[in-house]
Coordinates of C-alpha atoms (C1' of nucleotides) in Angstrom, one line a residue:
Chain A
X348 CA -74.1 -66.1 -76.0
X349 CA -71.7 -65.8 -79.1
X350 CA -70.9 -69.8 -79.8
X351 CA -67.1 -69.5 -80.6
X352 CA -65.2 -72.5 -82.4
X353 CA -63.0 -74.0 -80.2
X354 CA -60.7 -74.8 -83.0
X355 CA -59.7 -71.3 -83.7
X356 CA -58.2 -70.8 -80.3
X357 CA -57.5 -74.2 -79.0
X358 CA -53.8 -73.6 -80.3
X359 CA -53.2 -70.2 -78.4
X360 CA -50.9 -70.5 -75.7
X361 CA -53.4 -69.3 -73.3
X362 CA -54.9 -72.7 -73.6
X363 CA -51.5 -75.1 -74.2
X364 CA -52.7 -78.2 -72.0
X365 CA -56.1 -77.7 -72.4
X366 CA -58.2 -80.6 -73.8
X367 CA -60.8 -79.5 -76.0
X368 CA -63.9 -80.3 -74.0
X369 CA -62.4 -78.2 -71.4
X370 CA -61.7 -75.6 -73.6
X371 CA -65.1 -75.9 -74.3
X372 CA -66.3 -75.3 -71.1
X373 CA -64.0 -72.5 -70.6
X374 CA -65.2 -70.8 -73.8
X375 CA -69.0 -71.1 -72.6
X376 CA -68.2 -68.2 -70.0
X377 CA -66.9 -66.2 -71.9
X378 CA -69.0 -63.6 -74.6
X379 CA -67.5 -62.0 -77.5
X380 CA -68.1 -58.3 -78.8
X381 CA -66.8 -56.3 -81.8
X382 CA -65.2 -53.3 -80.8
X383 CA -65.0 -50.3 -83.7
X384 CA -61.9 -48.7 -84.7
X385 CA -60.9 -46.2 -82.0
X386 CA -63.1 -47.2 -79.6
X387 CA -61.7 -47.4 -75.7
X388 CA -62.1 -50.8 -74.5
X389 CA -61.7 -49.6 -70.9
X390 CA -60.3 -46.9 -69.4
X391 CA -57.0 -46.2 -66.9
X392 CA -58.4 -46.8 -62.8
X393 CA -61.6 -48.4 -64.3
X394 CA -62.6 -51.5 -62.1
X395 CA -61.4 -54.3 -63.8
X396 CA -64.7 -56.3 -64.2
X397 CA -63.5 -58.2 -67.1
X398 CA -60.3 -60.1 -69.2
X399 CA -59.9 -59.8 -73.0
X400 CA -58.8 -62.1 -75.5
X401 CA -58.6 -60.7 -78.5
X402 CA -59.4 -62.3 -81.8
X403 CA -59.4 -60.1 -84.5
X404 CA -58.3 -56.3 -85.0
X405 CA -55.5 -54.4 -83.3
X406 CA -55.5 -53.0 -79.6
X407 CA -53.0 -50.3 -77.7
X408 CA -52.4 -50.2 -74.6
X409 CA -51.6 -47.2 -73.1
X410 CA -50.9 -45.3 -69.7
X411 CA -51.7 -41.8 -68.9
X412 CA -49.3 -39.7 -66.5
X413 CA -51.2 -37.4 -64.0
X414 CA -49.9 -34.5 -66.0
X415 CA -51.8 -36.2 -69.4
X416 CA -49.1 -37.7 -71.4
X417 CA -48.9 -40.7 -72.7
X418 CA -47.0 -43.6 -73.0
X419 CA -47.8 -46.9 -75.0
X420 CA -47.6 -50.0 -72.8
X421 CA -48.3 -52.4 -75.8
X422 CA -50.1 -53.5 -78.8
X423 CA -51.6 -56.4 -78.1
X424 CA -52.1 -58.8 -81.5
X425 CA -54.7 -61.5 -82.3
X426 CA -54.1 -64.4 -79.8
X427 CA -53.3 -62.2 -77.1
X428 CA -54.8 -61.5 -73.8
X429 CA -54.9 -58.3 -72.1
X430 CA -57.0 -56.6 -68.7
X431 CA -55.5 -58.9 -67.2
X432 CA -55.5 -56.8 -63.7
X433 CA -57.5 -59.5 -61.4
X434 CA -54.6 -61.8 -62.5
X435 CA -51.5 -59.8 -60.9
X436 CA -54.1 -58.7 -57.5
X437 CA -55.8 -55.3 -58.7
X438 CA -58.9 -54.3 -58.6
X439 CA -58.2 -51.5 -61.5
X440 CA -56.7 -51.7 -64.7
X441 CA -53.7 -50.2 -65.1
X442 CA -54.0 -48.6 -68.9
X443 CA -56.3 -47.7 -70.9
X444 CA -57.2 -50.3 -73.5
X445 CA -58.1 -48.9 -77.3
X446 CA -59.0 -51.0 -80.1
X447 CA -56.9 -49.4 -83.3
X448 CA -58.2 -51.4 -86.1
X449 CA -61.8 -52.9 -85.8
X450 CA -61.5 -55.7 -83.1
X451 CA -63.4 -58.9 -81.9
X452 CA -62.4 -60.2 -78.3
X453 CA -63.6 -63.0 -75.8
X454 CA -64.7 -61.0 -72.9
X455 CA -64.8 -63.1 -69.2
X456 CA -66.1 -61.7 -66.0
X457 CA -63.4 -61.0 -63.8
X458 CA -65.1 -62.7 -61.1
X459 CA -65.0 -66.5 -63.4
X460 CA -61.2 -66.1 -63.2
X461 CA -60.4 -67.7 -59.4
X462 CA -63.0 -70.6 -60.2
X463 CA -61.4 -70.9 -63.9
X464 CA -57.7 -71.4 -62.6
X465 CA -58.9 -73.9 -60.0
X466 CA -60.7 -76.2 -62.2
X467 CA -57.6 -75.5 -64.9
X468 CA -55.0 -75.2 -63.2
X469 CA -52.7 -74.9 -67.2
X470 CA -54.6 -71.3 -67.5
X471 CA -52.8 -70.3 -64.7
X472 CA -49.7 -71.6 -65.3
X473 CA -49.7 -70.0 -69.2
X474 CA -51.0 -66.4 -67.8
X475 CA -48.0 -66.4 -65.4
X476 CA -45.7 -67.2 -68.5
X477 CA -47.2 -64.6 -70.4
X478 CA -47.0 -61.8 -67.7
X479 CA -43.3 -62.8 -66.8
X480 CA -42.8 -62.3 -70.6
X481 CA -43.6 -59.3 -70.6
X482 CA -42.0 -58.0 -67.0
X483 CA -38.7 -59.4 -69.2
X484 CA -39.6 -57.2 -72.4
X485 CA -40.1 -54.3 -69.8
X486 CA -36.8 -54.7 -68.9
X487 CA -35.4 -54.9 -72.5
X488 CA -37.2 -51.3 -73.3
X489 CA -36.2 -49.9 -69.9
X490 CA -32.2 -51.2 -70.5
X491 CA -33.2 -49.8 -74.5
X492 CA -34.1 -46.7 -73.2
X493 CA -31.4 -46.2 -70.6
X494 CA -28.3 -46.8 -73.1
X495 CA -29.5 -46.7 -76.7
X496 CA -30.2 -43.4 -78.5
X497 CA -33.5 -42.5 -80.2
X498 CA -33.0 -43.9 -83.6
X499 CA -31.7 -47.2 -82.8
X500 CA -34.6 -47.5 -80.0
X501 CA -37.0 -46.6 -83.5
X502 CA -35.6 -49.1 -85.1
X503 CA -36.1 -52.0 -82.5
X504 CA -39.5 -51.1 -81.6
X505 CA -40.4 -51.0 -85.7
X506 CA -38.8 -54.4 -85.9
X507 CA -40.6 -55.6 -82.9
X508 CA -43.8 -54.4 -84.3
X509 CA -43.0 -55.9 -88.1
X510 CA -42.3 -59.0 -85.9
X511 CA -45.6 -59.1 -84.2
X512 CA -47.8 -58.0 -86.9
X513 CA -46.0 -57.9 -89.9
X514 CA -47.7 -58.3 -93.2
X515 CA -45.8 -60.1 -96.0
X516 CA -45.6 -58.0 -98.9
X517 CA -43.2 -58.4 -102.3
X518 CA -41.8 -55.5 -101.4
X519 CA -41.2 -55.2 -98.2
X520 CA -42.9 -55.9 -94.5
X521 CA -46.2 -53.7 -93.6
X522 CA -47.1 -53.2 -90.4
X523 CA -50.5 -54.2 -90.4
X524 CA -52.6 -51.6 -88.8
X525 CA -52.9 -47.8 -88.6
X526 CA -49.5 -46.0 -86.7
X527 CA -49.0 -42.7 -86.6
X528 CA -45.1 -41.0 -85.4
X529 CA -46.9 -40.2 -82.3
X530 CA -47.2 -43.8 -81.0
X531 CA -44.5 -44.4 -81.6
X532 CA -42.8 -41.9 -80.0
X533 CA -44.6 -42.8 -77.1
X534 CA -43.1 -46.4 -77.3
X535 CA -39.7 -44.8 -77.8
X536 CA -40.0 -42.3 -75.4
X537 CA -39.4 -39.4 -77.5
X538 CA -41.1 -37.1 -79.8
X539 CA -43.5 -37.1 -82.6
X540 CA -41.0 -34.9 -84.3
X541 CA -37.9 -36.6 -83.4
X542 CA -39.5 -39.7 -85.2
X543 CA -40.9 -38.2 -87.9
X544 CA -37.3 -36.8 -89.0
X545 CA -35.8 -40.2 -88.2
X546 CA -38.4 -41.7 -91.0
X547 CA -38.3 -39.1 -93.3
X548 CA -34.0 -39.7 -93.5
X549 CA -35.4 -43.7 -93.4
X550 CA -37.0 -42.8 -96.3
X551 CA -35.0 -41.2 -98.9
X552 CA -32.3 -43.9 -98.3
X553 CA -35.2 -46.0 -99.4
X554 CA -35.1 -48.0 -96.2
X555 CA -38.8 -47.5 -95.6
X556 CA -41.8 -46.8 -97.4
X557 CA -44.3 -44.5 -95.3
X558 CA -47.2 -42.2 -95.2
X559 CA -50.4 -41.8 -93.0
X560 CA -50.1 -44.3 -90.2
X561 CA -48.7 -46.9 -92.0
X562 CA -45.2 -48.3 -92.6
X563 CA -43.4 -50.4 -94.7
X564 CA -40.0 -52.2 -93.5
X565 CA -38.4 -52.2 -97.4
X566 CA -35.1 -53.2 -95.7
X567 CA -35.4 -55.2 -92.7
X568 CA -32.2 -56.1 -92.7
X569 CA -30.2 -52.8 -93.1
X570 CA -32.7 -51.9 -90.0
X571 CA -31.5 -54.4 -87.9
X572 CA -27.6 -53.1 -88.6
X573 CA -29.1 -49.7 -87.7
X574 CA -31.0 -50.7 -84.4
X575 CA -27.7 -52.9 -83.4
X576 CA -24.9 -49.8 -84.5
X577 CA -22.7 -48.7 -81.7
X578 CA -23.8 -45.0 -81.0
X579 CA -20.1 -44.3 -82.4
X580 CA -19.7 -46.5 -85.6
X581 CA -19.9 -43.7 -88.1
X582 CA -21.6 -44.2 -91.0
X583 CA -20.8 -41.9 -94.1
Chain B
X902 CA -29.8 -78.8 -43.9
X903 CA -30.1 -74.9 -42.2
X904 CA -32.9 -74.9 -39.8
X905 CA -34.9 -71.9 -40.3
X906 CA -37.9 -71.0 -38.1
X907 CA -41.1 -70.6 -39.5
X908 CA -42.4 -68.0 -37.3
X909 CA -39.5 -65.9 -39.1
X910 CA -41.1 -66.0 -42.6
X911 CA -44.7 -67.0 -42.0
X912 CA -45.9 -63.6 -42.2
X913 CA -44.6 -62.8 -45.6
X914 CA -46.7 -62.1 -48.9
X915 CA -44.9 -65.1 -50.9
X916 CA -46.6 -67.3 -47.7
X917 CA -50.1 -65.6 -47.3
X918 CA -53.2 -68.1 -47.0
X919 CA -50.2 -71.2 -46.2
X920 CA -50.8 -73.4 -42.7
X921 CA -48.1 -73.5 -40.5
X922 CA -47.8 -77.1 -41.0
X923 CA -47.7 -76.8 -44.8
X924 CA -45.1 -73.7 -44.5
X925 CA -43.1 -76.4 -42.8
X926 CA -43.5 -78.9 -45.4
X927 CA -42.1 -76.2 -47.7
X928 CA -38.9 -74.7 -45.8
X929 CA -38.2 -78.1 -45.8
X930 CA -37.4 -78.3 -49.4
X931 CA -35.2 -75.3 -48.6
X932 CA -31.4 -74.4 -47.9
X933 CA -30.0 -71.5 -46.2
X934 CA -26.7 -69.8 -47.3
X935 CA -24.8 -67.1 -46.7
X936 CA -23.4 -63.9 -49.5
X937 CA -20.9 -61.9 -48.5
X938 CA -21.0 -58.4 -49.9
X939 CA -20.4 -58.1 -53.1
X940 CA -20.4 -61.5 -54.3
X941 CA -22.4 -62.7 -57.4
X942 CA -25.4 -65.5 -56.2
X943 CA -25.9 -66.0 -59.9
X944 CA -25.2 -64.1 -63.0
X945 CA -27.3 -63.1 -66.2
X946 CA -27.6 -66.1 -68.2
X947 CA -26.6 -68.8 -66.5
X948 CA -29.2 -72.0 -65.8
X949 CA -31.7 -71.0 -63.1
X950 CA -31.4 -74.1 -61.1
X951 CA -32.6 -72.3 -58.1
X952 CA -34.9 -69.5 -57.0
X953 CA -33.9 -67.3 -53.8
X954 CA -35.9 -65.7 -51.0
X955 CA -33.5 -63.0 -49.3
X956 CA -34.1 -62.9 -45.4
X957 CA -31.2 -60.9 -44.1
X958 CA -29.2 -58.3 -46.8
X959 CA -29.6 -56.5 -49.9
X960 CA -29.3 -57.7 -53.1
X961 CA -29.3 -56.0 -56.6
X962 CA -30.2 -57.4 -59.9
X963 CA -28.3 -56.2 -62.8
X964 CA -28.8 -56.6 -66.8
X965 CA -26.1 -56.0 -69.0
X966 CA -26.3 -55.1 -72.4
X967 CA -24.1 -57.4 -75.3
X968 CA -22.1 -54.2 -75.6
X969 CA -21.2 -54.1 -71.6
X970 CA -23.7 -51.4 -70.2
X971 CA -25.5 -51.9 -67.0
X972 CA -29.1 -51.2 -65.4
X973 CA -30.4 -52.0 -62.1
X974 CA -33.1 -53.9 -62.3
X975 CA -34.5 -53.7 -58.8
X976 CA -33.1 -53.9 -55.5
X977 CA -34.2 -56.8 -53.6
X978 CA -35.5 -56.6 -49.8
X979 CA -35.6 -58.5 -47.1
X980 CA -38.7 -60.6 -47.6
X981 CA -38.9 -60.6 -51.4
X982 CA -38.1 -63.5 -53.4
X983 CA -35.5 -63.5 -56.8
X984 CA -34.8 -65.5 -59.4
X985 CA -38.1 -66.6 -60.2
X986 CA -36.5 -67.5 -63.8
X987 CA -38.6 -70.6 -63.4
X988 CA -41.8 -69.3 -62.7
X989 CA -42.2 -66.9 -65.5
X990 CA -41.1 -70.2 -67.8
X991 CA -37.4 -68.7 -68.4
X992 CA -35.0 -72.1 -68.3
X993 CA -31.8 -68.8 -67.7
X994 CA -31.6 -66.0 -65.2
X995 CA -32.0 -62.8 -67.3
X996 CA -30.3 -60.4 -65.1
X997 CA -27.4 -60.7 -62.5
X998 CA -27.7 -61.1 -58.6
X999 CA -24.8 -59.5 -56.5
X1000 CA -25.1 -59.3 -52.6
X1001 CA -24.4 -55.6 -52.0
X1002 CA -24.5 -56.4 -48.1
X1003 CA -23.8 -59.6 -46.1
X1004 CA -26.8 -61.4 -47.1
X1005 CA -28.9 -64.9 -45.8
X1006 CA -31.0 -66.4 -48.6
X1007 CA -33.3 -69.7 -48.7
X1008 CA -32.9 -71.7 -52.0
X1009 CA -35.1 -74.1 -53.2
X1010 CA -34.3 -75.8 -56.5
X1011 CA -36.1 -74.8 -59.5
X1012 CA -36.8 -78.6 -59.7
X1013 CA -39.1 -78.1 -56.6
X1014 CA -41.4 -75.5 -57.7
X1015 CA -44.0 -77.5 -60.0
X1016 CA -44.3 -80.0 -57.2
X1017 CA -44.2 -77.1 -54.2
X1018 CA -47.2 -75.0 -56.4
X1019 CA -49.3 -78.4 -57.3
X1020 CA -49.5 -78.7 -53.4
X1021 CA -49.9 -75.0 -52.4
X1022 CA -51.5 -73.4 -54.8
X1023 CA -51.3 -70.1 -52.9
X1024 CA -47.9 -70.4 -54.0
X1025 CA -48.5 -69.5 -57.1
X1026 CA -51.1 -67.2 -56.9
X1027 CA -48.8 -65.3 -54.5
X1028 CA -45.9 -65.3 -57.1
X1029 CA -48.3 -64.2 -59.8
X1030 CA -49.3 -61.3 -57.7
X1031 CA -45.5 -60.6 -57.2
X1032 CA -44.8 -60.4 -60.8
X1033 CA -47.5 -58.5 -61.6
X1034 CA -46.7 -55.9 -59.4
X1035 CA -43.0 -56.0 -60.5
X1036 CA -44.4 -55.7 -64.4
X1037 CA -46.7 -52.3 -63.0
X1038 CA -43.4 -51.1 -61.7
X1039 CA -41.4 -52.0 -64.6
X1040 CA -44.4 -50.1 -66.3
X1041 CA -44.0 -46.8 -64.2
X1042 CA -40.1 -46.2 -64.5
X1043 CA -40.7 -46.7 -68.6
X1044 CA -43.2 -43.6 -68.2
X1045 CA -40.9 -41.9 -65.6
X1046 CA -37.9 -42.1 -68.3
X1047 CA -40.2 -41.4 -71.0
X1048 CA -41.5 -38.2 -69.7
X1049 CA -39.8 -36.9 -66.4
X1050 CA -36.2 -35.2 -66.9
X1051 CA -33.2 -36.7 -65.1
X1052 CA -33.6 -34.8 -61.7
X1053 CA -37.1 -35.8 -60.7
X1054 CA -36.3 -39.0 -61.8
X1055 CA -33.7 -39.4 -59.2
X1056 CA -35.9 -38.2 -56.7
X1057 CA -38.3 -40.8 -57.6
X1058 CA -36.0 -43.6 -57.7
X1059 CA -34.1 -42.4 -53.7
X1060 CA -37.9 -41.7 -52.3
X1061 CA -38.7 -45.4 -53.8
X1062 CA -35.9 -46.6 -52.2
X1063 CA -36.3 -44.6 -48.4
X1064 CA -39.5 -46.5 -48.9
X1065 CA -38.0 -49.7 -49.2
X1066 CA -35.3 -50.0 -47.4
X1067 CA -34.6 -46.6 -45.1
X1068 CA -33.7 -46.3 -41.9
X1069 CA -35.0 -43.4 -39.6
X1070 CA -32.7 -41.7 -38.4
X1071 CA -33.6 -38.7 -36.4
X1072 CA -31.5 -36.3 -39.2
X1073 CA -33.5 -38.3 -41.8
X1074 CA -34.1 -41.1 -43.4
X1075 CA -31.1 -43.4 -44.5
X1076 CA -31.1 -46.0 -47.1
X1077 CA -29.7 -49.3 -45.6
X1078 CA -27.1 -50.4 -48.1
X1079 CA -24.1 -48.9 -49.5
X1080 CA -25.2 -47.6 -53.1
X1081 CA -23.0 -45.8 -55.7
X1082 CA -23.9 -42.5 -57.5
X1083 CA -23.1 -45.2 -60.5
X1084 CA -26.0 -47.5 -59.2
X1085 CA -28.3 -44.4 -59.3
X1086 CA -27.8 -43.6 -62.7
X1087 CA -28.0 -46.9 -63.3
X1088 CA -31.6 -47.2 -61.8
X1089 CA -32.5 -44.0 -63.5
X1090 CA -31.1 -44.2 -66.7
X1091 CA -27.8 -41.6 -67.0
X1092 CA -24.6 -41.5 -65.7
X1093 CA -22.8 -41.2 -62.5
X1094 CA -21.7 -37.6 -63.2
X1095 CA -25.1 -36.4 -63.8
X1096 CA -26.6 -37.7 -60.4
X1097 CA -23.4 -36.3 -58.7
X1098 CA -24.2 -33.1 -59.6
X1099 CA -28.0 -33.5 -59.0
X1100 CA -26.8 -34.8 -54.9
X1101 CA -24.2 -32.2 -54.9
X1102 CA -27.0 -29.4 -55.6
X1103 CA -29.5 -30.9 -53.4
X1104 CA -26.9 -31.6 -50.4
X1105 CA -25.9 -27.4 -50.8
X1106 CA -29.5 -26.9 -50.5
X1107 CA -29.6 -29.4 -47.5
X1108 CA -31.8 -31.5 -48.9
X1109 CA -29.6 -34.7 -48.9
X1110 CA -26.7 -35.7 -46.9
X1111 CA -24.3 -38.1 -48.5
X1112 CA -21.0 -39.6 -49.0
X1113 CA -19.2 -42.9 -50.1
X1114 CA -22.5 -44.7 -51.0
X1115 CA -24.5 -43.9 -48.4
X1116 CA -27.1 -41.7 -48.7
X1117 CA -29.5 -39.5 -46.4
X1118 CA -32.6 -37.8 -47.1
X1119 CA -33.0 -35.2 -44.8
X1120 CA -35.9 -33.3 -46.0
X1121 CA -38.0 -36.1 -47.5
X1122 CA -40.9 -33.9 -48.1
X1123 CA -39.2 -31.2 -50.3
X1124 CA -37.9 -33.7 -52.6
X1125 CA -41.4 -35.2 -53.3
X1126 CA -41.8 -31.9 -54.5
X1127 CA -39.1 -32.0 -56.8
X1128 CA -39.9 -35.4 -58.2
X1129 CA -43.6 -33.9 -58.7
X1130 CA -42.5 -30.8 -60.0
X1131 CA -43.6 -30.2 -63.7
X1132 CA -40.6 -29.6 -65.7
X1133 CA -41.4 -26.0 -66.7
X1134 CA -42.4 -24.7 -62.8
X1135 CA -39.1 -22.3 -62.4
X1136 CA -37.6 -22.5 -58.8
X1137 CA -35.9 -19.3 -58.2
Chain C
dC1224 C1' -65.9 -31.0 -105.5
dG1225 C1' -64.1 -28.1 -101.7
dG1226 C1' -63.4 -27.7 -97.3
dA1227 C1' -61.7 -29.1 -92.8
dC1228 C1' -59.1 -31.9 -90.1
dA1229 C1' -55.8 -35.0 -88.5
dG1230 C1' -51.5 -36.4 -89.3
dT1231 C1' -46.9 -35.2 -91.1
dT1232 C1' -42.8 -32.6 -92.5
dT1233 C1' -39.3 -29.2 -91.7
dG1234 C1' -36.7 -25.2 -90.0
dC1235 C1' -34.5 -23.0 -86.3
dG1236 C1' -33.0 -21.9 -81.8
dA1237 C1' -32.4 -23.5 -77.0
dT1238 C1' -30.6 -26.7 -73.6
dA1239 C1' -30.4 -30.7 -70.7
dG1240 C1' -27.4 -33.9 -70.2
dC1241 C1' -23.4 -36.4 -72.0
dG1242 C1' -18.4 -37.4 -72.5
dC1243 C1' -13.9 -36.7 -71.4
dA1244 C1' -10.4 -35.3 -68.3
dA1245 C1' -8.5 -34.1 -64.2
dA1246 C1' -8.4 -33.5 -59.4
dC1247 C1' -10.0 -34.9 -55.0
dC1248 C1' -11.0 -37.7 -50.9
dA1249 C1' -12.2 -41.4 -47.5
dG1250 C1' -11.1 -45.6 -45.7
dG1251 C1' -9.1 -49.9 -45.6
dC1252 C1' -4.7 -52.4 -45.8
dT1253 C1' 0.0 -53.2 -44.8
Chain D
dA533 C1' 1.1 -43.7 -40.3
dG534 C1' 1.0 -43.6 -45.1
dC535 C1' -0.3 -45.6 -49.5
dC536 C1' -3.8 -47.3 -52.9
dT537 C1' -8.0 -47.9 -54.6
dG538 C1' -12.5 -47.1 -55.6
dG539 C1' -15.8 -43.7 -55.3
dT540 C1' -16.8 -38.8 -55.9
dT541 C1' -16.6 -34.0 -57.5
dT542 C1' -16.2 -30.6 -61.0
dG543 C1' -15.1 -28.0 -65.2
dC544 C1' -15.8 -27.5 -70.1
dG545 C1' -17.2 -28.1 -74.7
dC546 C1' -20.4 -30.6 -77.6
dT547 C1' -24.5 -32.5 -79.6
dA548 C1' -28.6 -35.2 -79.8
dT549 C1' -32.9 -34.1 -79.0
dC550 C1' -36.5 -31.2 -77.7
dG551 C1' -39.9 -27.4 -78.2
dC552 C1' -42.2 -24.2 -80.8
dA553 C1' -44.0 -22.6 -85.0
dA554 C1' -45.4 -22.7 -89.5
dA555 C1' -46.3 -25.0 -93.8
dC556 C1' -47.9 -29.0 -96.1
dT557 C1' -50.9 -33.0 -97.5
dG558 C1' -53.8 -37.1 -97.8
dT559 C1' -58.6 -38.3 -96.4
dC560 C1' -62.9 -38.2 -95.1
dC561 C1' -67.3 -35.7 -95.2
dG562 C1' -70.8 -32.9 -96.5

DNA sequence: CGGACAGTTTGCGATAGCGCAAACCAGGCT
DNA sequence: AGCCTGGTTTGCGCTATCGCAAACTGTCCG
């Protein structure tokens, strides 16, 4: 089994009130694995036999409508778990899981989980944070989407993202791994067209810096005025 | 305090895999009260000092936006439990509660709940299982409004609620609280004009029968097929 | 070094749904 | 019984956004 330092995880909130030599013995049944760029994790409806924690690299989440399109649920960053499905009751994950950058994660059997939450009872209590988190940023994007028009709903979800995984740079904020217009149009819920005009305008007012699945936040701040505008406070 | 009977409540999913004689234990950190229609039980923001299972009623919960706009959250059943603030590690309600129907809730104060889930831990790994459903749902109406237009959308959200909450009647199938065109669009993301004219449509084509917020599906089965019709399969 | 490809840009017409405004209506209250 | 109020219906013009199509471009690969 992959021996993983304690110390580089001990500080995630998934563990907050774990002593170390627990953590060690939570750590012991788990294995790692390296999962190269663009390569599913696990797929929409698969059984859920394992949890993820990932470490390194960049994953989507992302659901799949009967009728084939998508939507992104998520990107989850480093520090972050996801396949959590046994947690919330099902036997199936709900989205498919794809690692966009090259990835290392903490894999656990599903099946460790009941025996884990009894003998550490904080795990618990941390996952159900983390799920009610996000059930509250679900809301946010469904009240987002229900009374906020496209561009201002571009501009939150890039400033969510710069948030998350934002890369310092002199001359603006990077997001730090590949993005094309089409995710994120499907975290917008529009289209890869309708976002790609909305950069290209970005652009030329110098408020972004973009090309190939990547994007650079050159004014954070004039974004936020922008995601915050009143649909009707004309701008020249 | 209110005496309530366990036999009443046993049965429910927040209760599964309790004793009788521990359920006990735990209405008895419980109060009863009453909500008349339309009164608030708590609003958006305000300390969650308590967390709410509804018995008798309806209840809906409500976000508002800084700028005054509404969405539904959910509508709460008889059985379910609100304003789990606590649980999810919020120390504020994030949305509003409002009775839409004489309603009769057990409290317990938030104060309770780490002591009430150190005891019953089946508790907790009820109310996990709660919110992860909720988050799936949350989930599915964020790929509804991302890729469904506004009619099927509605049809989703009224079959959703039939499920929940309908009455059979023998013309149909009745939802059991007084709901607004204005809530609808507020559960589906438009405005109370649009879903007018989508009930106004289906009620010539006798699919619905409705009035001042009531509503009556009459021919459940066709409007599954609406809500599952793909966008570009022309009716006549 | 030259494809070939995946991602991006842009134009142009079509339209679903919005926003506003006005009229209508049912039921509760006095 | 009649009035008031909150909910509902409907018409009409407008526009944000989609959908399609075509051209463009940076990258990777052989």
């Amino acid at each position: 089994m992959a021996k993983v330092d304690t110390s580089l995880v001990a500080h995630l909130p998934l563990f907050a009130g774990v002593k170390p030599e627990e953590l060690d013995e939570i750590l012991r049944e788990a294995r790692s694995a390296r999962y190269p760029k663009n390569t599913a994790i696990f797929e929409q409806g698969a059984d859920a036999q394992s949890f993820f924690l990932l470490l390194h690299g960049h994953v989507r989440a992302a659901k799949t409508t009967p009728t084939g399109e998508q939507i992104v649920v998520r990107y989850v960053a480093p520090g972050e778990t996801f396949g959590l499905a046994m947690a919330i009751g099902s036997a199936h994950y709900p989205a498919t899981a794809m690692a966009v950058d090259d990835s290392v994660v903490l894999i656990w059997p599903t099946s460790a989980w009941p025996r884990l939450i009894e003998r550490f009872p904080a795990l618990a209590a941390n996952t159900m944070q983390t799920v009610g988190k996000r059930l509250q940023e679900s809301h946010t994007r469904i009240l987002e989407m229900s009374t906020q028009q496209v561009e201002q709903r571009v501009a939150h979800a890039l400033l969510r993202l710069a948030n998350q995984s934002g890369k310092k740079l002199d001359r603006g904020i990077e997001i730090d791994f590949p993005i094309s217009r089409q995710d994120i149009a499907q975290m917008t819920g529009t289209t890869l067209h309708t976002v790609s005009r909305i950069l290209s305008g970005w652009e030329s007012q110098g408020l972004v810096e973009s090309g190939r699945q990547r994007i650079i936040l050159r004014e954070p701040h004039r974004i936020v005025v922008l995601a915050e505008r009143n649909p009707d406070s004309g701008a020249a």
